[in-house]
CSV table of C-alpha atoms and ligand atoms in Angstrom, one decimal:
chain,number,residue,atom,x,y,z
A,193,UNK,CA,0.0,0.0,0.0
A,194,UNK,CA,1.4,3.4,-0.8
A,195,UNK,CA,-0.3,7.0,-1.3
A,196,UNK,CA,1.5,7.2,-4.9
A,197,UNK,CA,-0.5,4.4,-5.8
A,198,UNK,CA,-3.3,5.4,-9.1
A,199,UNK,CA,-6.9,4.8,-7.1
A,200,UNK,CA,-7.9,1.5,-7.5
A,201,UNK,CA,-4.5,-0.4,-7.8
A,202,UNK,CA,-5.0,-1.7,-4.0
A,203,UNK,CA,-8.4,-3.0,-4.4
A,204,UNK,CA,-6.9,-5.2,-7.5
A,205,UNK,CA,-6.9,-9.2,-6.9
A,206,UNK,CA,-3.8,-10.2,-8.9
A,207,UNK,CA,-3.7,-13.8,-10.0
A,208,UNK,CA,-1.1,-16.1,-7.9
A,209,UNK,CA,0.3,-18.6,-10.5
A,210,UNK,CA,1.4,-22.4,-9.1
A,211,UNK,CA,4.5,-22.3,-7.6
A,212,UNK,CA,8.2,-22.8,-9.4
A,213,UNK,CA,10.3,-24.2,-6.7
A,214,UNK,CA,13.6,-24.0,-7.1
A,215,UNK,CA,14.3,-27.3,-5.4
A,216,UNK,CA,16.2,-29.8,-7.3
A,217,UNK,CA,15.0,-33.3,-7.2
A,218,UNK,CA,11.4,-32.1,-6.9
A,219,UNK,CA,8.5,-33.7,-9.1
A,220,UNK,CA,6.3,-31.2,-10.4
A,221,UNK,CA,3.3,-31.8,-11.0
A,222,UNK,CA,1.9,-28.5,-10.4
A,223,UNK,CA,1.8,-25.9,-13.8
A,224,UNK,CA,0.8,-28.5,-16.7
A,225,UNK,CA,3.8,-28.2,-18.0
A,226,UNK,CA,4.7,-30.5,-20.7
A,227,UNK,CA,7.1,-33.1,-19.3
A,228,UNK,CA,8.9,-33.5,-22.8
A,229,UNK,CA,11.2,-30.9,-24.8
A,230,UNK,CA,10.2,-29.3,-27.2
A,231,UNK,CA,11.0,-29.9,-31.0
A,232,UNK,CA,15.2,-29.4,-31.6
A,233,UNK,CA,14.0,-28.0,-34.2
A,234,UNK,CA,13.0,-24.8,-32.1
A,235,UNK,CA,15.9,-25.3,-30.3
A,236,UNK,CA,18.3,-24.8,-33.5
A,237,UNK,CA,15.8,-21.7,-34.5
A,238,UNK,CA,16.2,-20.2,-31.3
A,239,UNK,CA,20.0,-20.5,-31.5
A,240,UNK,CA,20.3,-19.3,-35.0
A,241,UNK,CA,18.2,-16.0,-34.2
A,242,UNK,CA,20.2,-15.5,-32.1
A,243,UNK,CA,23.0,-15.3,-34.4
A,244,UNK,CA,26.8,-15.3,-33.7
A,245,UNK,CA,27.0,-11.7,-33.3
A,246,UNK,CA,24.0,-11.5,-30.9
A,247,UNK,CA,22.2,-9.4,-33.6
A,248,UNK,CA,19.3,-11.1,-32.7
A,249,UNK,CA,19.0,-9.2,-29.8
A,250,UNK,CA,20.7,-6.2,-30.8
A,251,UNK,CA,17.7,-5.4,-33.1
A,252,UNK,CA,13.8,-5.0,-32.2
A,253,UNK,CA,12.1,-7.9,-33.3
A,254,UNK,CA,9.0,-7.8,-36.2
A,255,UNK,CA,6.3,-6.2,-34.4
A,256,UNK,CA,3.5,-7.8,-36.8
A,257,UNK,CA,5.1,-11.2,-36.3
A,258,UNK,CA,4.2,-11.3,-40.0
A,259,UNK,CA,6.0,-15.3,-40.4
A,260,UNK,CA,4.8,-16.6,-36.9
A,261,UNK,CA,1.0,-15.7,-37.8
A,262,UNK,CA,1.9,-16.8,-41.7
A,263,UNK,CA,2.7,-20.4,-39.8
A,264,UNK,CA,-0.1,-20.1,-37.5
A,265,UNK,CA,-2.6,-19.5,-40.5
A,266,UNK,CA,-1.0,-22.4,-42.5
A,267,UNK,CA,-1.6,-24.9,-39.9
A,268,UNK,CA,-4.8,-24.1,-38.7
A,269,UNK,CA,-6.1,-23.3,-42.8
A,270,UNK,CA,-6.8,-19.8,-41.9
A,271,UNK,CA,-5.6,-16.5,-43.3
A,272,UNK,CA,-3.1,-14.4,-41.4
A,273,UNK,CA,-5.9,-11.7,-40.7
A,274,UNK,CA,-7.7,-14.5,-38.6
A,275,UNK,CA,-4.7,-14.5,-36.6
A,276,UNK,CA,-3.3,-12.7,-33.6
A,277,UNK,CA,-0.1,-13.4,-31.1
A,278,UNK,CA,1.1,-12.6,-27.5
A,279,UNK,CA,3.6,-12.9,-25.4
A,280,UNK,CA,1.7,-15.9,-23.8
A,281,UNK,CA,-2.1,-17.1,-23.8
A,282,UNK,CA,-2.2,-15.1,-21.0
A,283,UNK,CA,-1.8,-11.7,-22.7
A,284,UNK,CA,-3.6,-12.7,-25.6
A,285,UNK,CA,-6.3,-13.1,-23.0
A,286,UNK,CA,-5.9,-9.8,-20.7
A,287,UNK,CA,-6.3,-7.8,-24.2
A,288,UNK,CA,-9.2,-9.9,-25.5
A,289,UNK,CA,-11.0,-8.7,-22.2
A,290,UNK,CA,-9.9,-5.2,-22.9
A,291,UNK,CA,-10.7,-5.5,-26.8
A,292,UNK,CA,-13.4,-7.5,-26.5
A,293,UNK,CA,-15.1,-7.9,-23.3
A,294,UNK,CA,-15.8,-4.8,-21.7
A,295,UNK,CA,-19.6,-4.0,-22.5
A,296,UNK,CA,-23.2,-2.9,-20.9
A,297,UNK,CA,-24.1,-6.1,-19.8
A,298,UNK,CA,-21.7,-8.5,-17.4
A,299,UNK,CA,-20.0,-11.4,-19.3
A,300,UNK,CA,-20.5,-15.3,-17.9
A,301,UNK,CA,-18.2,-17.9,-17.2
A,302,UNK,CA,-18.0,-21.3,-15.0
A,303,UNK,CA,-18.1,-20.9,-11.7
A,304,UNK,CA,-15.5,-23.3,-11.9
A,305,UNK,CA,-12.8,-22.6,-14.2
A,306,UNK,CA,-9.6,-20.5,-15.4
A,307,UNK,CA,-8.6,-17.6,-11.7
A,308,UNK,CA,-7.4,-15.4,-14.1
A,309,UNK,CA,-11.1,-14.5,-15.4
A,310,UNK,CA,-11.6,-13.3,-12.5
A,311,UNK,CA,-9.0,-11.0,-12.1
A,312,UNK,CA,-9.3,-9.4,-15.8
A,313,UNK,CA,-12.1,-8.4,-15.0
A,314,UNK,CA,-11.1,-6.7,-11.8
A,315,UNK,CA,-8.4,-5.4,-13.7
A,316,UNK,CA,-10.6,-3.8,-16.4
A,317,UNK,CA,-13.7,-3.2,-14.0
A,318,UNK,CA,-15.8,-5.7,-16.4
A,319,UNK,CA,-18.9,-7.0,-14.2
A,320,UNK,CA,-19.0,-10.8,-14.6
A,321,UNK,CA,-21.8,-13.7,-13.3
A,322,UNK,CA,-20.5,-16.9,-12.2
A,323,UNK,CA,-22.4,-19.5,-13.6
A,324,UNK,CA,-22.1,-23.2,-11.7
A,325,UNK,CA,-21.1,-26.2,-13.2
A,326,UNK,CA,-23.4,-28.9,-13.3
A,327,UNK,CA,-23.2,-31.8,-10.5
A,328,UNK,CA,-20.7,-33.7,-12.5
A,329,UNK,CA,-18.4,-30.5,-13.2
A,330,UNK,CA,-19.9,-30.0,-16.6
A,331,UNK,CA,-20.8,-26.8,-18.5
A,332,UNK,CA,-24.5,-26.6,-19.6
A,333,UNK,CA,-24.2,-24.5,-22.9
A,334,UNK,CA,-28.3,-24.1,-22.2
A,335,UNK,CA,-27.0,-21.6,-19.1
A,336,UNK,CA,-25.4,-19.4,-21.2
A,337,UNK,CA,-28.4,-18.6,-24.0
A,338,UNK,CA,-29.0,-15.9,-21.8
A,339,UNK,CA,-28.2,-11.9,-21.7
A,340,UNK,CA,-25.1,-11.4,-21.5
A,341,UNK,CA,-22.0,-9.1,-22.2
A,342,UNK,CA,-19.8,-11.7,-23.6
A,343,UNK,CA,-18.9,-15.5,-22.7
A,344,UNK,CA,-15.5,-17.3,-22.2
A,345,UNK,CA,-14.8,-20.8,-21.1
A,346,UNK,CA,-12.0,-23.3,-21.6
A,347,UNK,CA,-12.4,-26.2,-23.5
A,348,UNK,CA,-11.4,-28.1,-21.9
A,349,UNK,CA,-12.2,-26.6,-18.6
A,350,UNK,CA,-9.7,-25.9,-16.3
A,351,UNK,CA,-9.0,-27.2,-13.9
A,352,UNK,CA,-11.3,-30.2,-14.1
A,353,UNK,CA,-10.2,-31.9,-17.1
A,354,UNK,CA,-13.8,-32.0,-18.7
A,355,UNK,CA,-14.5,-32.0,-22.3
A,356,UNK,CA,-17.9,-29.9,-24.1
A,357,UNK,CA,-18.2,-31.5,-27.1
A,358,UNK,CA,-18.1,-29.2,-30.2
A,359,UNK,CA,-21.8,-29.4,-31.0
A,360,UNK,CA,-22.5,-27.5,-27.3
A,361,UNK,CA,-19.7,-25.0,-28.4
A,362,UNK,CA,-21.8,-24.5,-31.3
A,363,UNK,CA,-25.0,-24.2,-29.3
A,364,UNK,CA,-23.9,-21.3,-27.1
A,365,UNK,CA,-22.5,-19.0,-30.4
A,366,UNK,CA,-25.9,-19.9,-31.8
A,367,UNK,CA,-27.8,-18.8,-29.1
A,368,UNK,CA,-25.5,-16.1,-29.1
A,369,UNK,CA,-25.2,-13.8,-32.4
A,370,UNK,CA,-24.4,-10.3,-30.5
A,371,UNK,CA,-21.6,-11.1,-27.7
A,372,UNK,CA,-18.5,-13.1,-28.2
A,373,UNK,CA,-17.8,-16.3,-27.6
A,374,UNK,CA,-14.1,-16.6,-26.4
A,375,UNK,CA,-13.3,-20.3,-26.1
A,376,UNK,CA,-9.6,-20.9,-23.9
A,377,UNK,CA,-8.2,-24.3,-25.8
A,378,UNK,CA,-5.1,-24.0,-23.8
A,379,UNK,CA,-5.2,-28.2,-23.9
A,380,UNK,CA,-7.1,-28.9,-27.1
A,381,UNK,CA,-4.5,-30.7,-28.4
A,382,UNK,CA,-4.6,-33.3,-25.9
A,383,UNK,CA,-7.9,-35.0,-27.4
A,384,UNK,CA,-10.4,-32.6,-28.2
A,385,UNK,CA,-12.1,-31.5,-31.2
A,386,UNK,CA,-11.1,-27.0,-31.6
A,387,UNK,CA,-13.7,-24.9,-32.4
A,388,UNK,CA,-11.2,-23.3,-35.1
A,389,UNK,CA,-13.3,-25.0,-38.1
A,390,UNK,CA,-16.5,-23.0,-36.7
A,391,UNK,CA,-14.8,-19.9,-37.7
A,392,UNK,CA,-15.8,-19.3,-41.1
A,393,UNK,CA,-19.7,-19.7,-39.6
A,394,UNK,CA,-19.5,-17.3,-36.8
A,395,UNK,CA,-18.3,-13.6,-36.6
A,396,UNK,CA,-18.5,-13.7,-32.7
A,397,UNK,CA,-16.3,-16.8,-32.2
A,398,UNK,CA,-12.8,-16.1,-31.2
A,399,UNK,CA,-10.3,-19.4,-30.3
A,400,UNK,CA,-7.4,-18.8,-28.0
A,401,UNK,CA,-4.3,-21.3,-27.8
A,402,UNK,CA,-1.2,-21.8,-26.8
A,403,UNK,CA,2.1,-22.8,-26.9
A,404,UNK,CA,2.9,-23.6,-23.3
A,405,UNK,CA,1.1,-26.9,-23.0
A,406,UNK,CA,1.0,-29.2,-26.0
A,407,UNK,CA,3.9,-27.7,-27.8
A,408,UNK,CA,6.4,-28.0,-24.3
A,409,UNK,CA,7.0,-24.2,-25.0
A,410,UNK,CA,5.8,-22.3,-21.3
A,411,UNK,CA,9.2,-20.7,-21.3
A,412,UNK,CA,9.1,-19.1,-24.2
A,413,UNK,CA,5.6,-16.8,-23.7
A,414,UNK,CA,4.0,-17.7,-27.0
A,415,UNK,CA,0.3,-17.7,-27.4
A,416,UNK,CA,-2.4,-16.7,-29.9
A,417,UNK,CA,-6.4,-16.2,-30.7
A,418,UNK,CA,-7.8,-16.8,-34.2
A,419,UNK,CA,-11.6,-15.2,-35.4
A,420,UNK,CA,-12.7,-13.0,-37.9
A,421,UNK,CA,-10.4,-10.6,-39.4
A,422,UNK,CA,-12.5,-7.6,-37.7
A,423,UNK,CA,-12.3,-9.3,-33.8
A,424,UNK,CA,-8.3,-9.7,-34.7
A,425,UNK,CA,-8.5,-6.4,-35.9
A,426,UNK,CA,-9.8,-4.9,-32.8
A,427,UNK,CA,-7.3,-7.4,-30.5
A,428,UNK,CA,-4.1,-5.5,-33.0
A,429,UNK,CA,-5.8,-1.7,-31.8
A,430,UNK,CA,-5.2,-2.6,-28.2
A,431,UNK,CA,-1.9,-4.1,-28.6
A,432,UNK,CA,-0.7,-1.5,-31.0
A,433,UNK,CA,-1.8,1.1,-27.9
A,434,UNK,CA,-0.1,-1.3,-25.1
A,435,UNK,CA,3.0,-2.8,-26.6
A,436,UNK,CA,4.6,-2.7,-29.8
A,437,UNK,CA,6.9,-5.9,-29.3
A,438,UNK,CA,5.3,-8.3,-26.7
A,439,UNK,CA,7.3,-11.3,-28.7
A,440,UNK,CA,10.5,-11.3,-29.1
A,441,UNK,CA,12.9,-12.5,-32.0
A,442,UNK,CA,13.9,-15.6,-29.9
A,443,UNK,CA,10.0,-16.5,-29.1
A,444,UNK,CA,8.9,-15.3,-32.9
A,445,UNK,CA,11.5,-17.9,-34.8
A,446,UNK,CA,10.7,-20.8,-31.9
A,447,UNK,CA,7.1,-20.8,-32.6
A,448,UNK,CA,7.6,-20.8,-36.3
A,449,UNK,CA,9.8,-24.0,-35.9
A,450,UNK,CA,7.4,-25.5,-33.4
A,451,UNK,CA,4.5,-25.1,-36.2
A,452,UNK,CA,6.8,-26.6,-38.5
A,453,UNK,CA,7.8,-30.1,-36.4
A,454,UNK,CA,4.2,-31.8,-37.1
A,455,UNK,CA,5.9,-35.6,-36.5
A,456,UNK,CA,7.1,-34.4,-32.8
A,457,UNK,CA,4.4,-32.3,-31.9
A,458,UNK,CA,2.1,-35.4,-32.6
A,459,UNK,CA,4.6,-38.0,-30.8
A,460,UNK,CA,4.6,-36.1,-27.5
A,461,UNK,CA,1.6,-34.9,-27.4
A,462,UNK,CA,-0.2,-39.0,-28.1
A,463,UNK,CA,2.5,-39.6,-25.1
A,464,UNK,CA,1.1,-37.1,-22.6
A,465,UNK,CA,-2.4,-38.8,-23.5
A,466,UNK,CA,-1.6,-42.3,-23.3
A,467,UNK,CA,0.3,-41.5,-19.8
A,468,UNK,CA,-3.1,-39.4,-18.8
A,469,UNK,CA,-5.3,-42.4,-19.0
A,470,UNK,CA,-2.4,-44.9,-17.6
A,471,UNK,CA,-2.6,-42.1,-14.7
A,472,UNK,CA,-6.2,-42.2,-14.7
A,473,UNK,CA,-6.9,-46.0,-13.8
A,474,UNK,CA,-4.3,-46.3,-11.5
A,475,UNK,CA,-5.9,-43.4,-9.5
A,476,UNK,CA,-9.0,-44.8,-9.6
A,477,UNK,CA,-7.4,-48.5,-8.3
A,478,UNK,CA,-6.5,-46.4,-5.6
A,479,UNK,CA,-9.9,-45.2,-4.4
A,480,UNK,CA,-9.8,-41.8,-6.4
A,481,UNK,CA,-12.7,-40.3,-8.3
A,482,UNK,CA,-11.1,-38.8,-11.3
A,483,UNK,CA,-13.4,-36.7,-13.6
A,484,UNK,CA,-12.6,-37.6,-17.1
A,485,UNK,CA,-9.7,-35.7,-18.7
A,486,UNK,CA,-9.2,-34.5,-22.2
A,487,UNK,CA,-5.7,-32.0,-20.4
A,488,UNK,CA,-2.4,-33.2,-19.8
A,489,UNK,CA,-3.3,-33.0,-16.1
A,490,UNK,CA,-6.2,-34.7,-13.8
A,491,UNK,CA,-8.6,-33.6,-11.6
A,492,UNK,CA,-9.2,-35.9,-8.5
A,493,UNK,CA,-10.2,-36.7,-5.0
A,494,UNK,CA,-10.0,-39.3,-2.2
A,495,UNK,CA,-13.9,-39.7,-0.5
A,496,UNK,CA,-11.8,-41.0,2.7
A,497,UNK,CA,-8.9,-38.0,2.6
A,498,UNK,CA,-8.5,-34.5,2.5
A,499,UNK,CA,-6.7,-33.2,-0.3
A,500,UNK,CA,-5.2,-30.1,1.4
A,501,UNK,CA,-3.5,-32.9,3.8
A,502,UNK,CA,-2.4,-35.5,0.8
A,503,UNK,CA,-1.2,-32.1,-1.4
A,504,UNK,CA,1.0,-31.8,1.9
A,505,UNK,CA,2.0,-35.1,2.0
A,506,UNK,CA,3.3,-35.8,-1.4
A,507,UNK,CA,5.4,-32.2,-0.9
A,508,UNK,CA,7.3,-33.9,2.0
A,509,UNK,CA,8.1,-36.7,-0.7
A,510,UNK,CA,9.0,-33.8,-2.9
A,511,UNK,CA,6.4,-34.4,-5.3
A,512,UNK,CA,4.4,-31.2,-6.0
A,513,UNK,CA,0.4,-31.0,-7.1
A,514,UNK,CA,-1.7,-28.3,-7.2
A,515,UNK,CA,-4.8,-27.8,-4.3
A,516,UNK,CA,-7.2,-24.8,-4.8
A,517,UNK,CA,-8.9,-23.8,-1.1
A,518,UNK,CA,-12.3,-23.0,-3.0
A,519,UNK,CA,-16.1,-23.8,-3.1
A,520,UNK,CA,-16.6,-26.8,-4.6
A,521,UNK,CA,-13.7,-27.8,-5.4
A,522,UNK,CA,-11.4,-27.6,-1.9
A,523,UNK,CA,-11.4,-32.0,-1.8
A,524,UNK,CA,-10.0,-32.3,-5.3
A,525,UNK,CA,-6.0,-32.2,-6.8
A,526,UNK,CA,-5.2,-31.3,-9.9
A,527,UNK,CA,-2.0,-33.0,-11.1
A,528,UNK,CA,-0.2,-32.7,-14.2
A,529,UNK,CA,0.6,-35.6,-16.1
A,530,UNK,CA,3.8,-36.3,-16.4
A,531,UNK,CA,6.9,-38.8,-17.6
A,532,UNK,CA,5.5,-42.6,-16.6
A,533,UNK,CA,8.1,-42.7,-14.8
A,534,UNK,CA,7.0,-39.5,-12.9
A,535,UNK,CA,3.3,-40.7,-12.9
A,536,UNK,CA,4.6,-44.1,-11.1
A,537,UNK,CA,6.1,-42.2,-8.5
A,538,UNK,CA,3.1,-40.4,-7.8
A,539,UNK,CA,0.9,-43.4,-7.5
A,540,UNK,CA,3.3,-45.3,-5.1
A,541,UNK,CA,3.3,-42.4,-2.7
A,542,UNK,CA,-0.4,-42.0,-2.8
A,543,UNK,CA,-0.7,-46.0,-2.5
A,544,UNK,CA,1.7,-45.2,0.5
A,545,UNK,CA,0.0,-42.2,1.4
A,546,UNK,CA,-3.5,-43.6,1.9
A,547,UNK,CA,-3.0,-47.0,3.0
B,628,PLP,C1,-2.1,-22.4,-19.1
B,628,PLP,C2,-3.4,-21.7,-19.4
B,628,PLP,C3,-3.3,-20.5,-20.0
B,628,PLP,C4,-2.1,-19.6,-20.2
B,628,PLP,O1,-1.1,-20.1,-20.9
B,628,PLP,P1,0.1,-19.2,-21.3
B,628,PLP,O2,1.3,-19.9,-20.8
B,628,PLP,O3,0.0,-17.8,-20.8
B,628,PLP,O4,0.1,-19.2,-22.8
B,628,PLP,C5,-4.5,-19.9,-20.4
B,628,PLP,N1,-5.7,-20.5,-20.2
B,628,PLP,C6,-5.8,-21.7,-19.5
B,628,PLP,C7,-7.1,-22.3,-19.3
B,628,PLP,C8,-4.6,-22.3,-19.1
B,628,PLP,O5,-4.6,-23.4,-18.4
């Protein structure tokens, strides 16, 4: 707190990401993070912007990331108009709710689902209504034909794992022709169907993705949201007001190469899935009801133990998960999937753990 504060900063909620230890030896299970590399393809791009004489730093990087969206397009058969980047889903995000978001009416969301909605909207004073989750932890695209300001939800949701088939996408930008539909497919990769193809059919649909999860690329801050040219248009007015260069030359030639490696993308990415569902049964030999997952990560809880206490004792067996102390949702863990090996560990502690 401090007088030379602007009014309002205090009153501001900021988002508290899982935690990066800097243990060594620790199993983290805790961000989603991919546990494979990425493509050494990006890793050779990365070095070779770079360049021997460090001119790849020397000099400001494109600020239309004009052959990052020209990849991005290509893959996803759209045209580079449809397509805008960030320096991470998570400022593609903050500026969609600037760009985007901010009407009359208050937007909807899960009640359950992504903390940083939340704490956009706090930012940007944008008026929201929670809207719960079925009993099984599903969204109910019938609850959001409704008045509204706007809509945004994962798909899948985070952090519960859960898949809404495409159709029920469909149903809510149906029943929805003057707000925007914002669907979050941080971890579409890992199973699900995008909403990209519904593009063409719908002016308010706008896709956000990223390059953190499926594409082993947190590190590197790249992330992106694809509409109609005019919703992209509106996205580049914000960021051309806020930041010229939010990716730089290093991030811009990774991403490109990471669009470009189709044969490990797809190797890693059918890995993480295989290991989710391995993950999955041996949770649920152990007494765990695990809601079903189409993330690299599971949602789960023990009906005979507290997950507050079981989060606390994997951490003494350096294993790390992550526990959210909120409605609903207090008795579950969410834990990324990782390496077998990692996944085995996990189970023989919680075998340990709750016998
Ligand atoms: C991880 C995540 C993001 C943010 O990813 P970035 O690393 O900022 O690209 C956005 N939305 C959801 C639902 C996520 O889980």
């Amino acid at each position: 707190m401090s007088r030379y504060w602007s009014p309002g900063i205090a009153r501001l909620t900021p988002y508290v990401p899982g935690e990066q230890p800097q243990l060594e030896r620790l199993i983290k299970l805790n961000t989603n993070e991919n546990p494979y590399g990425p493509s050494p393809r990006v890793l050779q791009a990365v070095r070779d912007a770079l360049g021997d004489d460090g001119d790849g730093l020397r000099r400001y990087p494109d600020p239309d990331a004009a052959r990052l969206k020209a990849a991005i397009a290509a893959y996803h058969g759209l045209s580079a108009a449809q397509v805008f980047v960030g320096n991470g889903s998570d400022e593609v995000l903050a500026l969609v709710f600037q760009a985007l978001l901010k009407h009359e009416r208050p937007i909807l969301f899960p009640d359950i689902t992504y903390s940083f909605y939340p704490v956009y909207c706090g930012l940007y004073e944008i008026a929201y209504e929670s809207v719960p989750l079925t009993d099984r932890y599903t969204i109910r695209a019938a609850d959001y034909v409704r008045p509204n300001g706007g809509i945004i939800f994962p798909n899948p949701n985070a952090p519960t794992g859960c898949l809404m088939p495409l159709q029920d996408v469909e149903a809510i930008l149906r029943g929805n022709p003057d707000s925007v539909v914002v669907v979050d497919e941080a971890y579409i990769d890992f199973g699900g169907v995008s909403a990209v193809t519904l593009i063409d059919r719908y002016p308010n649909l706008l896709v956000v993705q990223t390059l953190s999860k499926s594409r082993s690329l947190a590190g590197l801050r790249v992330g992106f949201a694809l509409g109609h040219a005019d919703l992209i248009a509106g996205l580049e007015r914000v960021k051309n007001s806020f930041n010229s260069y939010p990716l730089d030359r290093l991030a811009q030639a990774g991403a490109v190469a990471a669009f470009e490696d189709r044969d490990h993308f797809e190797h890693t990415r059918r890995a993480v899935m295989a290991s989710r569902d391995a993950l999955t049964l041996r949770l649920s030999a152990l007494g765990f009801e695990v809601l079903p997952s189409a993330a690299n990560f599971v949602f789960a809880r023990h009906p005979a133990h507290d997950a507050a206490t079981l989060a606390a004792a994997l951490r003494a067996r350096h294993i790390v998960v992550r526990h959210f102390a909120k409605p609903r949702i207090a008795q579950f863990l969410r834990i990324s999937v990782g390496t077998d090996q990692e996944c085995d560990a996990l189970c023989d502690a919680l075998a340990d753990i709750v016998a």
